Every structure is written in structure tokens, then in C-alpha cells.
mmCIF file of C-alpha atoms in Angstrom:
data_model
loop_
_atom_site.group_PDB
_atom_site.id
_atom_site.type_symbol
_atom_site.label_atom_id
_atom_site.label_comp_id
_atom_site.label_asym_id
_atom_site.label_seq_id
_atom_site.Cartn_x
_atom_site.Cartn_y
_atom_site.Cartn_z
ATOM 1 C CA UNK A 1 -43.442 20.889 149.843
ATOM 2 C CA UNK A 2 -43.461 17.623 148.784
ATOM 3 C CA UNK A 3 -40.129 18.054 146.670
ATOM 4 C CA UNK A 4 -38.517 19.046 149.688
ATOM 5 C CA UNK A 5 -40.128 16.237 151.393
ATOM 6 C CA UNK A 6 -38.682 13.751 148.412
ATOM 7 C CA UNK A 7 -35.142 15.431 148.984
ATOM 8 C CA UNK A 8 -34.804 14.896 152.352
ATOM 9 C CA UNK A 9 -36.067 11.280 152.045
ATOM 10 C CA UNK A 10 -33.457 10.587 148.966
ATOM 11 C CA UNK A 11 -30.881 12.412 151.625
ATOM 12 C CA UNK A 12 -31.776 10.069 154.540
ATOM 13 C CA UNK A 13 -31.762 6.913 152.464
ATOM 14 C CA UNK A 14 -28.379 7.801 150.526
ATOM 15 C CA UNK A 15 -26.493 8.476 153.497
ATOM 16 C CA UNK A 16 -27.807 5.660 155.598
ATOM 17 C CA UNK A 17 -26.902 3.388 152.743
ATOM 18 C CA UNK A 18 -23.039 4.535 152.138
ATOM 19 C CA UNK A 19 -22.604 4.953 155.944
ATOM 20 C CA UNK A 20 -23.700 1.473 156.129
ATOM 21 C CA UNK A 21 -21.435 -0.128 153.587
ATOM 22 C CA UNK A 22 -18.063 2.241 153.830
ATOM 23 C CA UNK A 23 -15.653 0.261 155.268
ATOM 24 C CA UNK A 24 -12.318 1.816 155.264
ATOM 25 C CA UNK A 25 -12.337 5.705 156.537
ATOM 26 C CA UNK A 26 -13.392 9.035 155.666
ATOM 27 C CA UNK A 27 -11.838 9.146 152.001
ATOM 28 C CA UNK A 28 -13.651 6.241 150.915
ATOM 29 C CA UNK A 29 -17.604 7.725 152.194
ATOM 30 C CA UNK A 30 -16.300 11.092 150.547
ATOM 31 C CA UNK A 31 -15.269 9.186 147.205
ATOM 32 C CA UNK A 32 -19.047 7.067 147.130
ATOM 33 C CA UNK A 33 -20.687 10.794 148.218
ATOM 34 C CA UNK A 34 -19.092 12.499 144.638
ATOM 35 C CA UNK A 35 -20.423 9.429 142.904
ATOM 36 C CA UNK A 36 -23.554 9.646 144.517
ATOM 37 C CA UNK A 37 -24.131 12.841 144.777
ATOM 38 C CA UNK A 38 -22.802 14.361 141.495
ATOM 39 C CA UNK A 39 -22.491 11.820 139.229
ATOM 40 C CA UNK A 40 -25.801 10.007 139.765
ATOM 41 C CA UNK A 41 -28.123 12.625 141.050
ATOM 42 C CA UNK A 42 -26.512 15.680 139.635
ATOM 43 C CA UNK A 43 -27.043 17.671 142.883
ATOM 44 C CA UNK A 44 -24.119 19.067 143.543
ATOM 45 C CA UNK A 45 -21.518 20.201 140.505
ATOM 46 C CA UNK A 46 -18.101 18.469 140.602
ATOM 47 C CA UNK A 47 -16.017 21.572 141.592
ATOM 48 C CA UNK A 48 -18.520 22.405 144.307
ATOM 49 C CA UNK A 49 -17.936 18.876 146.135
ATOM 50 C CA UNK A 50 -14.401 19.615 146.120
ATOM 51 C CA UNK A 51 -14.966 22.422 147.826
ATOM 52 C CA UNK A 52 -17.370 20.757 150.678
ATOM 53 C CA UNK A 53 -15.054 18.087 150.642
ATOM 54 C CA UNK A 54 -11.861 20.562 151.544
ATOM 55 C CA UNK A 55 -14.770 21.664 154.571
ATOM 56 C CA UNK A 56 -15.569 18.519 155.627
ATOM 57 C CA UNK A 57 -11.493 17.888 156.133
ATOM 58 C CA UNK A 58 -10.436 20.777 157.379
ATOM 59 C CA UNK A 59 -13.130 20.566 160.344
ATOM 60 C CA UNK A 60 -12.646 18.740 163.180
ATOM 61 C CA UNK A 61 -14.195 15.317 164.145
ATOM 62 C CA UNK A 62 -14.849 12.611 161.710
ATOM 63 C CA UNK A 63 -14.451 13.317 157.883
ATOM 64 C CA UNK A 64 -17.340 10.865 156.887
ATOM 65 C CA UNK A 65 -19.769 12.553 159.502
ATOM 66 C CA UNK A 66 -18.313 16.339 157.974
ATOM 67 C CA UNK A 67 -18.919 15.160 154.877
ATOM 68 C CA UNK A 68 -22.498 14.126 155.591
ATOM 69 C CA UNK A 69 -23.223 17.876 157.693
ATOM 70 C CA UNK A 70 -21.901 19.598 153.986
ATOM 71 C CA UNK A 71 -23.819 17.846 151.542
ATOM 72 C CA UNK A 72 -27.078 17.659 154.042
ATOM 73 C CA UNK A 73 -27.029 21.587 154.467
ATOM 74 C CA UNK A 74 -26.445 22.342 150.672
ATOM 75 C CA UNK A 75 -29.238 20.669 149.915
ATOM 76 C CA UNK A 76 -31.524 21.014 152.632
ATOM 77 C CA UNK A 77 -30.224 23.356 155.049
ATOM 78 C CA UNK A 78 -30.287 22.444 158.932
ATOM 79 C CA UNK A 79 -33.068 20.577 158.374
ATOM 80 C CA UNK A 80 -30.697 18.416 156.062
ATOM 81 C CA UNK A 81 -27.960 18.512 158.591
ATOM 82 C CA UNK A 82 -29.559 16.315 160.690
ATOM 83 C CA UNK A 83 -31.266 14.495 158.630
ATOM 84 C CA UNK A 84 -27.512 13.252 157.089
ATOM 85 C CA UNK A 85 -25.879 12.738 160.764
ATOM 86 C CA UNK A 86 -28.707 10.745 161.800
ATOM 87 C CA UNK A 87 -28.683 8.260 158.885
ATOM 88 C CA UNK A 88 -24.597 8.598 159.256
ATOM 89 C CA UNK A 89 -24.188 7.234 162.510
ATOM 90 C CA UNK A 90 -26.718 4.915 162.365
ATOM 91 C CA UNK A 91 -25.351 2.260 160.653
ATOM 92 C CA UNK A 92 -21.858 2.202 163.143
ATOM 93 C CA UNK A 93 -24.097 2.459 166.015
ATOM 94 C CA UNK A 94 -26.375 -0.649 165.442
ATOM 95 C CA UNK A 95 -23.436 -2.815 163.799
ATOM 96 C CA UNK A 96 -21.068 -2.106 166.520
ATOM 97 C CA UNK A 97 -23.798 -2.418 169.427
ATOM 98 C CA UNK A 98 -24.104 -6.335 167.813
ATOM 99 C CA UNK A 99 -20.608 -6.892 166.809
ATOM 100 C CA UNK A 100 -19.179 -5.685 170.356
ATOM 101 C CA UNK A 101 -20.963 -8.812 171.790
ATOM 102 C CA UNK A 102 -19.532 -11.536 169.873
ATOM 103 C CA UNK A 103 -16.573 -10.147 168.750
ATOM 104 C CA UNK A 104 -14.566 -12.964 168.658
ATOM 105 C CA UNK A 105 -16.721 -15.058 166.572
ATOM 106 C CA UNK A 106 -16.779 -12.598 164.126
ATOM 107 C CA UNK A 107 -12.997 -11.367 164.172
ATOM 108 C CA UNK A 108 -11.894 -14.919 163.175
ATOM 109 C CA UNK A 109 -14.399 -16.405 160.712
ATOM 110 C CA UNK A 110 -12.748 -16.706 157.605
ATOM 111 C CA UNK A 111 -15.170 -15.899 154.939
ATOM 112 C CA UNK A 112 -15.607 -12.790 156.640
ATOM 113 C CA UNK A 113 -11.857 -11.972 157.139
ATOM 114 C CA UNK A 114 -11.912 -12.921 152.940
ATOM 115 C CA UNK A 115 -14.764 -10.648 152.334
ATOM 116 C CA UNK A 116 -13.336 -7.625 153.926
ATOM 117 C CA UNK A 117 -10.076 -8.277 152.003
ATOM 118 C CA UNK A 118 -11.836 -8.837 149.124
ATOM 119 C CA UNK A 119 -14.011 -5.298 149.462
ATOM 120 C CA UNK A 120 -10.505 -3.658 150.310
ATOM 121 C CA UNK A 121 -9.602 -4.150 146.668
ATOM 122 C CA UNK A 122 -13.357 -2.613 145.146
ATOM 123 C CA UNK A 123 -12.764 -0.074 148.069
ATOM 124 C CA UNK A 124 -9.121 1.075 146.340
ATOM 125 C CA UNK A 125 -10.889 1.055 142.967
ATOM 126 C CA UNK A 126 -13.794 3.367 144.107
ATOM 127 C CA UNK A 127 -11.017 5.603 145.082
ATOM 128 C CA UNK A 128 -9.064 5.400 142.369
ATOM 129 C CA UNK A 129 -11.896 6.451 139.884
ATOM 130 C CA UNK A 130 -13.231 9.032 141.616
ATOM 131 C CA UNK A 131 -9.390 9.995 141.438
ATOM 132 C CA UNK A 132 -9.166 10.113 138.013
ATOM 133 C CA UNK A 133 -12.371 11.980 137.357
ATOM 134 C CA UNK A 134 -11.308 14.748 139.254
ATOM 135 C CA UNK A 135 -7.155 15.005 138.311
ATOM 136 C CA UNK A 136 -8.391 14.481 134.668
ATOM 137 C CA UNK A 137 -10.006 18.008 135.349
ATOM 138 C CA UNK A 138 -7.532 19.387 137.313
ATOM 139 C CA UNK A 139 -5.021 18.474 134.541
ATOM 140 C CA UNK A 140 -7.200 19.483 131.489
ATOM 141 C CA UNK A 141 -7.531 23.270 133.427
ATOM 142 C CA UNK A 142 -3.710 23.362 132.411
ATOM 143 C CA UNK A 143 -3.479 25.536 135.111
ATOM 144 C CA UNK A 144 0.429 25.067 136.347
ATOM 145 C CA UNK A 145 -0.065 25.981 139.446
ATOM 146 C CA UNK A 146 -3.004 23.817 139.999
ATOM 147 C CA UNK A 147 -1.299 20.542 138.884
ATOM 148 C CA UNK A 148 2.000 21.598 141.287
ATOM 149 C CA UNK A 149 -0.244 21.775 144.327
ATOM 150 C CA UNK A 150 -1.371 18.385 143.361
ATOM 151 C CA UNK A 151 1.605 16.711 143.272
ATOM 152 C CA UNK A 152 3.514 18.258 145.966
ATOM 153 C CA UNK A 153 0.384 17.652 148.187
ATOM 154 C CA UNK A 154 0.308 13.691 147.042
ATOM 155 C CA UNK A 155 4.171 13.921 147.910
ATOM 156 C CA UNK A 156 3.564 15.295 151.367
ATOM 157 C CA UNK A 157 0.285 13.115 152.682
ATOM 158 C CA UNK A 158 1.796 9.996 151.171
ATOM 159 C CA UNK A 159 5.299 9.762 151.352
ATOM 160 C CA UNK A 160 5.443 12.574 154.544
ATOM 161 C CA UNK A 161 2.638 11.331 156.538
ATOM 162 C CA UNK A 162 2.079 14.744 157.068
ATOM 163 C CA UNK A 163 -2.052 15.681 158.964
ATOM 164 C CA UNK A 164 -3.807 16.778 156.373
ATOM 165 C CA UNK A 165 -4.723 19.768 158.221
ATOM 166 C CA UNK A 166 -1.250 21.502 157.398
ATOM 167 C CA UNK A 167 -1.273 21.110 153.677
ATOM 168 C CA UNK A 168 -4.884 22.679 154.146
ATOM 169 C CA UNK A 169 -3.895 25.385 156.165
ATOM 170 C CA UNK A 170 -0.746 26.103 153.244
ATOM 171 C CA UNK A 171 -2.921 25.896 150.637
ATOM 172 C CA UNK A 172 -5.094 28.692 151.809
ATOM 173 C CA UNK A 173 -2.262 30.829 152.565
ATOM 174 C CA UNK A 174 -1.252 29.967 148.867
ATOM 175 C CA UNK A 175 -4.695 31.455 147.788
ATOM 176 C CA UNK A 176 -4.964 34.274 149.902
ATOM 177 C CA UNK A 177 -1.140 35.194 148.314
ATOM 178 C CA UNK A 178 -2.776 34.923 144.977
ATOM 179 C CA UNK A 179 -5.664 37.250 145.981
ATOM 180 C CA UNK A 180 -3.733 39.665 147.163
ATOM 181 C CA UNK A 181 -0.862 39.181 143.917
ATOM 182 C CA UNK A 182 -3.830 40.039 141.619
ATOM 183 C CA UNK A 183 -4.924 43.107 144.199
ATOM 184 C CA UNK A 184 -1.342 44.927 143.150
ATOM 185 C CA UNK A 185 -2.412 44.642 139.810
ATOM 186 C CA UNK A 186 -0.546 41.752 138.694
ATOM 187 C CA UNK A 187 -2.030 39.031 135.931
ATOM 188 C CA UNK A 188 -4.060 36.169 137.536
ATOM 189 C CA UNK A 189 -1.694 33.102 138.305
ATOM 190 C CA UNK B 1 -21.774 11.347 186.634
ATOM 191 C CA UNK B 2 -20.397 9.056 184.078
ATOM 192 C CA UNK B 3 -22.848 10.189 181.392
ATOM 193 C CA UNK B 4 -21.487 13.769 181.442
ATOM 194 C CA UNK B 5 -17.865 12.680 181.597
ATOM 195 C CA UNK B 6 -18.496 10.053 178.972
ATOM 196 C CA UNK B 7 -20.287 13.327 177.178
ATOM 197 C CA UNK B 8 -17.124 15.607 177.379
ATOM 198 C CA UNK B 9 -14.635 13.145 177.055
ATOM 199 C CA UNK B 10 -16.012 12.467 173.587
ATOM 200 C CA UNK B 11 -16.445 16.177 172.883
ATOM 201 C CA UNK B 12 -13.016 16.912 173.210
ATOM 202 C CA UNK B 13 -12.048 14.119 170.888
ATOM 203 C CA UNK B 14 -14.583 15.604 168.506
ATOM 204 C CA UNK B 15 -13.392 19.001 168.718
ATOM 205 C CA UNK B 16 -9.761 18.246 168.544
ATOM 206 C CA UNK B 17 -9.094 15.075 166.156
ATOM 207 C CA UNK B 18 -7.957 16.817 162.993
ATOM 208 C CA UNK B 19 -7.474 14.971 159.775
ATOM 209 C CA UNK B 20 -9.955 11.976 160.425
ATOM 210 C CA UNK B 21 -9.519 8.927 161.106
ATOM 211 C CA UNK B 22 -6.120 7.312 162.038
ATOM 212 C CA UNK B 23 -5.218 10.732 162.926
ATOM 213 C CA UNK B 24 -8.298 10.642 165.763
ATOM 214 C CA UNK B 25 -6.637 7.307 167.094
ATOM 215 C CA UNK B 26 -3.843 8.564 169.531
ATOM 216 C CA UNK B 27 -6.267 10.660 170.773
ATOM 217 C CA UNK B 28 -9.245 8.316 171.350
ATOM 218 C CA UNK B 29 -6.480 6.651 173.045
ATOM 219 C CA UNK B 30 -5.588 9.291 175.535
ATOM 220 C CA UNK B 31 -8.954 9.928 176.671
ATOM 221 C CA UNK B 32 -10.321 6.295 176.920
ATOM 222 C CA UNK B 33 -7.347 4.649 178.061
ATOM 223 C CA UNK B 34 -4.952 6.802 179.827
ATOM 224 C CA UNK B 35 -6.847 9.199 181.106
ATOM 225 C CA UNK B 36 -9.984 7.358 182.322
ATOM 226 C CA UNK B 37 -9.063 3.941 182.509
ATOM 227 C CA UNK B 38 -12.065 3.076 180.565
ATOM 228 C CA UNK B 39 -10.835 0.177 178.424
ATOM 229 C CA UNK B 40 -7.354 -1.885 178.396
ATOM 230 C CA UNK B 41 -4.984 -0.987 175.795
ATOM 231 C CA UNK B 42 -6.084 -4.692 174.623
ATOM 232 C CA UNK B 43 -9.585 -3.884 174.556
ATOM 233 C CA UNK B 44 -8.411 -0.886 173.164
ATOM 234 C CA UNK B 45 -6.551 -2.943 170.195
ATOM 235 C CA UNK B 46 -9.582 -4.968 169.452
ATOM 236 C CA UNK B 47 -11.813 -1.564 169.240
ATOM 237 C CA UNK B 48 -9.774 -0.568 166.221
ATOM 238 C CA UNK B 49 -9.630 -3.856 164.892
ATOM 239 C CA UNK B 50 -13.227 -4.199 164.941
ATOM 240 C CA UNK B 51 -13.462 -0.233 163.619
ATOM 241 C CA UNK B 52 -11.471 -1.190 160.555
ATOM 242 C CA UNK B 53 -13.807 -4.685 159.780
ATOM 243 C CA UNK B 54 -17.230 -2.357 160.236
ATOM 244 C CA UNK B 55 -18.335 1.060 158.869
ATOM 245 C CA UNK B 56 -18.352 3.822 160.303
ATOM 246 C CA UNK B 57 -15.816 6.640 161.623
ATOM 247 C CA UNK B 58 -13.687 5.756 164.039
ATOM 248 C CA UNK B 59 -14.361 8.004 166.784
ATOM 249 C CA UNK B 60 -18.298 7.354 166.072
ATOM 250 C CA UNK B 61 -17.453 3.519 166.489
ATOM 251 C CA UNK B 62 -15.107 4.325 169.542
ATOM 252 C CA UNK B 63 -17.971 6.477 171.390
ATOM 253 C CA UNK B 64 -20.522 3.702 171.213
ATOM 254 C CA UNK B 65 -18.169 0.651 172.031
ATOM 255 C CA UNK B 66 -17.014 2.296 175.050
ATOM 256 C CA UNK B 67 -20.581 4.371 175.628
ATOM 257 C CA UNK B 68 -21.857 0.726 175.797
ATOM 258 C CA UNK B 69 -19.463 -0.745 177.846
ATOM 259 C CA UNK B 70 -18.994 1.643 180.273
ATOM 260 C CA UNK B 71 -23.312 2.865 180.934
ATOM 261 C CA UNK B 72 -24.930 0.853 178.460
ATOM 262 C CA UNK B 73 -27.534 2.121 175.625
ATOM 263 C CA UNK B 74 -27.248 5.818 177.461
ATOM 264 C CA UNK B 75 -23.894 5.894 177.748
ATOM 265 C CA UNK B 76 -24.041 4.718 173.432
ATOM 266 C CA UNK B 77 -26.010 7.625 173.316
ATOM 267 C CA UNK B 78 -24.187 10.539 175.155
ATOM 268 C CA UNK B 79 -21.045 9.708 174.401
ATOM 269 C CA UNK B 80 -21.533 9.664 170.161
ATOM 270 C CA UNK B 81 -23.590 13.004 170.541
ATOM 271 C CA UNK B 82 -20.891 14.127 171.891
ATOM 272 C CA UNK B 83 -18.055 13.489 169.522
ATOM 273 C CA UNK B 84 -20.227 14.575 166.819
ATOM 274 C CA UNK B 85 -21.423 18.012 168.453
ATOM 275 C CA UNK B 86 -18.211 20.023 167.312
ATOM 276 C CA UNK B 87 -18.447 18.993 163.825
ATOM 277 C CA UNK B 88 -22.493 19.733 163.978
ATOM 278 C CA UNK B 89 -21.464 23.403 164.614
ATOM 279 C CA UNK B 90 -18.179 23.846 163.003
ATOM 280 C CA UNK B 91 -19.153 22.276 159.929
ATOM 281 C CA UNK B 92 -22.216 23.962 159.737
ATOM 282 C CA UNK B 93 -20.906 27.205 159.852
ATOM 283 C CA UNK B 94 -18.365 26.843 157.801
ATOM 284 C CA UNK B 95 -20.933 25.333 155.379
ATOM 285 C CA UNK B 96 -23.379 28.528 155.840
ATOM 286 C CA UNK B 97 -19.702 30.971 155.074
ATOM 287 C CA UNK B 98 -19.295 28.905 152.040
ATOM 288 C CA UNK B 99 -23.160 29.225 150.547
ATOM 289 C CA UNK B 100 -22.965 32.975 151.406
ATOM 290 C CA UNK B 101 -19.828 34.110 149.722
ATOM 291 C CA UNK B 102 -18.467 30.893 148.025
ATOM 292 C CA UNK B 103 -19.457 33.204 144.444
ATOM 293 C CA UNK B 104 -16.383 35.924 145.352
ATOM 294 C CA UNK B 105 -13.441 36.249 142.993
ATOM 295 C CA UNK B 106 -11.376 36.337 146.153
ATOM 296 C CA UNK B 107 -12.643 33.401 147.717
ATOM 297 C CA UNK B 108 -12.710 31.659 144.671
ATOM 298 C CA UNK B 109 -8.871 32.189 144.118
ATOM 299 C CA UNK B 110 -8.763 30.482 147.670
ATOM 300 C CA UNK B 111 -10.760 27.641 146.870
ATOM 301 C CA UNK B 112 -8.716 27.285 143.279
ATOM 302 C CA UNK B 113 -5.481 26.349 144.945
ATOM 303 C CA UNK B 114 -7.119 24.533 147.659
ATOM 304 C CA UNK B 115 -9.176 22.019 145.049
ATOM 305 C CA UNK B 116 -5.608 20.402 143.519
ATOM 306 C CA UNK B 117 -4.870 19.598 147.372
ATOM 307 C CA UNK B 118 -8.406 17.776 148.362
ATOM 308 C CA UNK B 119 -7.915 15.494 144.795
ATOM 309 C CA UNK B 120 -4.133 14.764 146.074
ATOM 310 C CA UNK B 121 -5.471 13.681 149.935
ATOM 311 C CA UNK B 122 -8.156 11.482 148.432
ATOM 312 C CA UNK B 123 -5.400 10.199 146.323
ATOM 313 C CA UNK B 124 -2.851 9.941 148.909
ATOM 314 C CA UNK B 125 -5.459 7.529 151.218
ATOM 315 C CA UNK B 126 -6.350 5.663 147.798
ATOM 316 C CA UNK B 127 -2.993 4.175 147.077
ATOM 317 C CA UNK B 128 -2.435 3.648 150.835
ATOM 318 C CA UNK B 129 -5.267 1.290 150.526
ATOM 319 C CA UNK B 130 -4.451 -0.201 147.212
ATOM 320 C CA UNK B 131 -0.356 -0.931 149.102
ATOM 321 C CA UNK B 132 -1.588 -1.996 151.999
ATOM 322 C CA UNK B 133 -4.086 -4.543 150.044
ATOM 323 C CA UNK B 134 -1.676 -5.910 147.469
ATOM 324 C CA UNK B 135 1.508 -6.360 149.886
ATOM 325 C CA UNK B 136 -0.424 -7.336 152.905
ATOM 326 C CA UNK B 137 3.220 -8.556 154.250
ATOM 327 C CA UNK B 138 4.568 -4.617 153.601
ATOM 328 C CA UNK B 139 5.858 -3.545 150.354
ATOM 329 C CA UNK B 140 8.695 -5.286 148.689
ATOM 330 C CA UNK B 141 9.829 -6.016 145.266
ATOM 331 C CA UNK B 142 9.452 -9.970 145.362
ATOM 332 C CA UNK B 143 6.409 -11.110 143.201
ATOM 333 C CA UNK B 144 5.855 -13.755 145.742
ATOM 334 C CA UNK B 145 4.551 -11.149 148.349
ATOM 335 C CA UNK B 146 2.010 -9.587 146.110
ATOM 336 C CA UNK B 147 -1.580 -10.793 147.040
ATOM 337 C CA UNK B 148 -2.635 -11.501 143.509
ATOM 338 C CA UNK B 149 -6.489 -12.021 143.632
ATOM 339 C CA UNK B 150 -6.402 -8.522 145.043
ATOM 340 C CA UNK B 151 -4.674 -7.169 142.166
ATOM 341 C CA UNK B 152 -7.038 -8.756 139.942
ATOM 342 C CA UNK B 153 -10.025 -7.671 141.594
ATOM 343 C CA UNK B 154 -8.990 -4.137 141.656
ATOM 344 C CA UNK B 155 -8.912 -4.163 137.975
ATOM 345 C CA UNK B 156 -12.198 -5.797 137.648
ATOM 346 C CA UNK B 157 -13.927 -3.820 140.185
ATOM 347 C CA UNK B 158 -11.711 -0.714 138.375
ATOM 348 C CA UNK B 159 -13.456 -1.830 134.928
ATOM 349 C CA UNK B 160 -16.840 -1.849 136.146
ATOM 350 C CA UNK B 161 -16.566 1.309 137.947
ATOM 351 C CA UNK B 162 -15.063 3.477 135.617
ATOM 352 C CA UNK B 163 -15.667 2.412 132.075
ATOM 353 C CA UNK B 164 -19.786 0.254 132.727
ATOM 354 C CA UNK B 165 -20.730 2.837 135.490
ATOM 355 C CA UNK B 166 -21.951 -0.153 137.833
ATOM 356 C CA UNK B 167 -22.915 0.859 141.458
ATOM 357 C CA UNK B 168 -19.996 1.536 143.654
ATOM 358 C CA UNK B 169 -21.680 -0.491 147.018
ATOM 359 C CA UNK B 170 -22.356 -3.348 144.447
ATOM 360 C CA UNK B 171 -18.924 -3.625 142.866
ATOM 361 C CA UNK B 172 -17.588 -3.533 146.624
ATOM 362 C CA UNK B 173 -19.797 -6.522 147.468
ATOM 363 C CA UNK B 174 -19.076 -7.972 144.459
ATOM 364 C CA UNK B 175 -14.981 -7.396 145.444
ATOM 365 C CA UNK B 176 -15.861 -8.884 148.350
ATOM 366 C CA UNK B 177 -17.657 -12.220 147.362
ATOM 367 C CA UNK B 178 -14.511 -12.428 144.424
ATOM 368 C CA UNK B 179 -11.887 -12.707 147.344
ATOM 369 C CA UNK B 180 -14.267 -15.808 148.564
ATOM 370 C CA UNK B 181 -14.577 -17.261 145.696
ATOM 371 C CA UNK B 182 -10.823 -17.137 144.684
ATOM 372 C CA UNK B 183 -10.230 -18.768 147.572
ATOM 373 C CA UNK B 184 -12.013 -21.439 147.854
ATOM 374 C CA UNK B 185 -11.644 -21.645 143.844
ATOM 375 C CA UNK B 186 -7.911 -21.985 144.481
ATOM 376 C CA UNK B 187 -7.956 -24.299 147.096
ATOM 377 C CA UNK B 188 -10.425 -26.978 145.238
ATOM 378 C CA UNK B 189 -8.238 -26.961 142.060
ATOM 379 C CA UNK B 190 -4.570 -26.413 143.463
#
């Protein structure tokens, strides 16, 4: 009982603290969650965040509050569900309850403008090496197929500005093809 | 009863903003300005402005600003339980599927090809970032358009990620205060 209690305290606390300092979108709380999550606490397994990660995408609503509602019930069930939206949407709630009322003041001081640029860089970086960790493995599988997905998906979100929902969509289709390939007896591809 | 139409307003936008994010915006738009008159398209403009310079999700930040503005602390209230209700039960579920069968062969296939895709998209919004941060002007070839310090404090803040394992909240503070201190540095000695 009291492991469970520990778990959903560590939960609370971790969430509350990357909702609280992810500027930026959806990507970049899903990028500090894998470092968080797998590489520092060794809950979850890489391959398995990808996974929660394609969930907390391919659902509607906000990918950083998804993202929260996947890891919270893999590790504590409903329980942990809440437990991750609350400390999710706290953070936006209280900072944009204080910011909405002197906006103005805060829009144009410079340090602050400086800051944000500044974190825009660190945020790119986070990105960037959680990027690597998981294309080094996609690469190392030498699975061909694997690595084409990549790159024609990078192709088609970047230079397409196509909703992410689409390439989702295909790449299931892709899989289910595959499952149904190796049902007629054919080798794995 | 503004708190309910606050409430399902925001539930739709919950339910139906694919994608996250900048893909929410048109949307949030629709609802809140169009549709209910509930903020200019100025106030509108400064909502997303101050979304992008504070955490949080966009349609989370979007429900309270205009929850707030619109019925106060209530209004907050309703109108961000509602654009997170959708995902509370979608997500879920989809969560529960994934714990329950995720070991399959067939499933597994599925989740094979859709892996390469989810690095890609995280890849695809990294360098989107990184562009937008180095050629704050838009991209170009001249040298004299490329925001330097933010070059070099993406390799820094790449360095201590990747290769010393540093904290990823601290090396974006520390990003942060290097921008400031650039600056400032620049502006004493040049």
C-alpha cells in the first residue's frame, strides 16, 4: 500500500513539474515524459512509450494532457489517470489565471521575451535527443521497412504539413496489411 | 446558462481537435470567436500569444482564459473539464485496449510500423522548433539572419543533455538565462 501510495505521489509531482515548465506544445511534454519516465525512473520500457505516445496522438484533445492519461493509467490505473490530469492542468490554469491580468506587462518585458527565446533553443535540444535515442533504435533494428516509414513520415509532417492523424491512420493500415501478409503464409516483413 | 454552453463548447473542441496543438487553433477559433462572440479576434491573437510564452496545451490555456473572462473562477472550471473530458475517456480506453492485448503478434505487427511514424512526428515538431528559433526572420540562406546565440545554446544545452545526462527542466532554464546573458553580454562589450 504504501508503494502504491509512493507511485502515485512520484506521478503527481512529475507531471505537475513538466506541465509546469513545457513551454512549446505537446511534442516537447511527450519528449521530457520518455526522459522522465524511462530513462530516469525506468517505469516504462522505451518501445512501450512509443506506443502510449502513438495513443496519446492519435486521441483527440490535447497531446500533453493524452500523454499524461497514458502514462498515469500504466502505472496506476484510473486512480493514476487523474492523478496525472490534475497535476497536468494545474500549472496552465494558475499561470494563465495570473498572466491573463497583466498581460501586457508581461508580453513586453524583455528579459522575459529573452528567456523564452533562450528556453526555445534547450526546448529544440530536448527534442532533438530524445530524437536520436529513439531513431538510433529504430535504425539499429535494420528493419527496412521501419526506417522507410520514418522518413517518409518526417517528409510528410514537415515538409507536407500534413495532421498527424492521417499518417497515423496509414500507418495502421500499413500494419494491419502486414498482419494479414504473414496470415497467407508469407515471411514476416 | 453560460456554464453549460461554456461546458460544451469546450467539449466539442476536446473531442474534435486532432493532432494537438496548432492543429486545435482554427477550431478554438470557431467556437470562441465566431460562433459565440466570446472574445475579439484581437483578444483572440493575444490568447495564443500568451499560450505560446506559458505552459500548458493550448486548448487547456484557451478554456481557462476565456472560462475566466467570460464567468469567472466557475466558468475556469467548467469550461477546462470540459475540453479535457473526451480525452479522459478516449484515452483511457484506448489505454485499457492497449494493456489487455498490446502482447499479440498481430497487434504487435501494428504497433511495429506505427513506432517509425511517432519518432518521425516528434522529429518533424523538433526541427520546426529548432527553424523557427535560429531564423526567427524565416529561413534563408544569408548568415546575417541566423540568430546565433540560439545556435550556440542549442549545442550547449544539446551537450549537456545527451552526452552529461543533466536534467532536461534545468538545461531549459539554463537555455533560458544563456539568451539573457548573451544579451546583455553583447551589448556591454560591442
Amino acid at each position: 500500500m504504501k508503494e502504491k501510495k509512493e507511485v502515485l505521489w512520484k506521478l503527481f509531482i512529475s507531471n505537475l513539474y513538466l506541465s509546469a515548465f513545457t513551454f512549446g506544445g505537446g511534442y516537447v511534454i511527450v519528449s521530457l515524459m520518455k526522459k522522465k519516465f524511462v530513462d530516469e525512473l525506468h517505469w516504462i520500457e522505451e518501445q512501450e512509450m512509443l506506443d502510449l505516445i502513438a495513443i496519446a496522438q492519435s486521441s483527440p484533445g490535447a497531446i500533453a494532457v493524452n500523454g499524461a492519461i497514458v502514462v498515469g493509467y500504466k502505472l496506476a490505473g484510473i486512480v493514476g489517470v487523474f492523478i496525472s490530469i490534475l497535476a497536468t492542468i494545474l500549472p496552465p490554469f494558475v499561470f494563465l489565471s495570473v498572466i491573463s491580468f497583466f498581460y501586457t506587462a508581461f508580453s513586453q518585458n524583455m528579459i522575459i521575451q529573452l528567456l523564452l527565446k533562450g528556453m526555445q533553443a534547450g526546448v529544440g535540444a530536448v527534442i532533438c535527443s530524445v530524437v536520436f535515442d529513439m531513431g538510433k533504435g529504430i535504425i539499429h533494428s535494420r528493419n527496412v521497412s521501419s526506417i522507410l516509414i520514418m522518413i517518409i513520415s518526417f517528409c510528410i509532417t514537415y515538409f507536407l504539413n500534413i495532421n498527424v492523424i492521417f499518417v497515423v491512420i496509414t500507418c495502421i493500415l500499413i500494419g494491419i496489411l502486414r498482419v494479414l501478409y504473414s496470415f497467407k503464409g508469407g515471411k514476416k516483413i | 446558462m453560460i456554464y453549460l454552453q461554456l461546458f460544451l463548447s469546450f467539449l466539442q473542441i476536446g473531442m474534435f481537435s486532432f493532432g494537438g496543438g496548432y492543429a486545435a487553433m482554427p477550431f478554438i477559433q470557431d467556437q470562441v470567436v465566431n460562433l459565440h462572440h466570446w472574445l475579439s479576434l484581437s483578444e483572440f491573437t493575444d490568447l495564443i500569444t500568451i499560450s505560446q510564452m506559458t505552459p500548458g496545451p493550448i486548448a487547456v490555456n484557451s478554456a481557462t482564459f476565456v472560462g475566466l473572462k467570460i464567468a469567472g473562477f466557475l466558468g475556469a472550471v467548467v469550461a477546462t473539464l470540459g475540453c479535457i473530458l473526451p480525452s479522459c475517456f478516449i484515452v483511457s480506453i484506448l489505454a485499457y485496449i492497449y494493456r489487455k492485448y498490446h502482447k499479440l503478434t498481430m497487434l504487435q505487427t501494428i504497433l511495429a510500423s506505427l513506432r517509425p511514424a511517432v519518432v518521425a512526428m516528434i522529429a518533424s515538431a523538433g526541427v520546426s522548433i529548432l527553424v523557427s528559433c535560429f531564423w526567427p526572420k524565416g529561413f534563408s540562406f544569408s548568415l546575417s539572419d541566423i540568430h546565433l546565440s540560439s545556435i550556440f545554446i542549442f549545442i550547449i544545452a544539446f551537450v549537456l543533455l545527451h552526452y552529461k545526462k543533466i536534467n532536461p527542466i534545468l538545461v531549459m532554464v539554463f537555455s533560458g538565462f544563456l539568451e539573457v546573458i548573451f544579451y546583455y553580454g553583447a551589448k556591454l562589450f560591442l
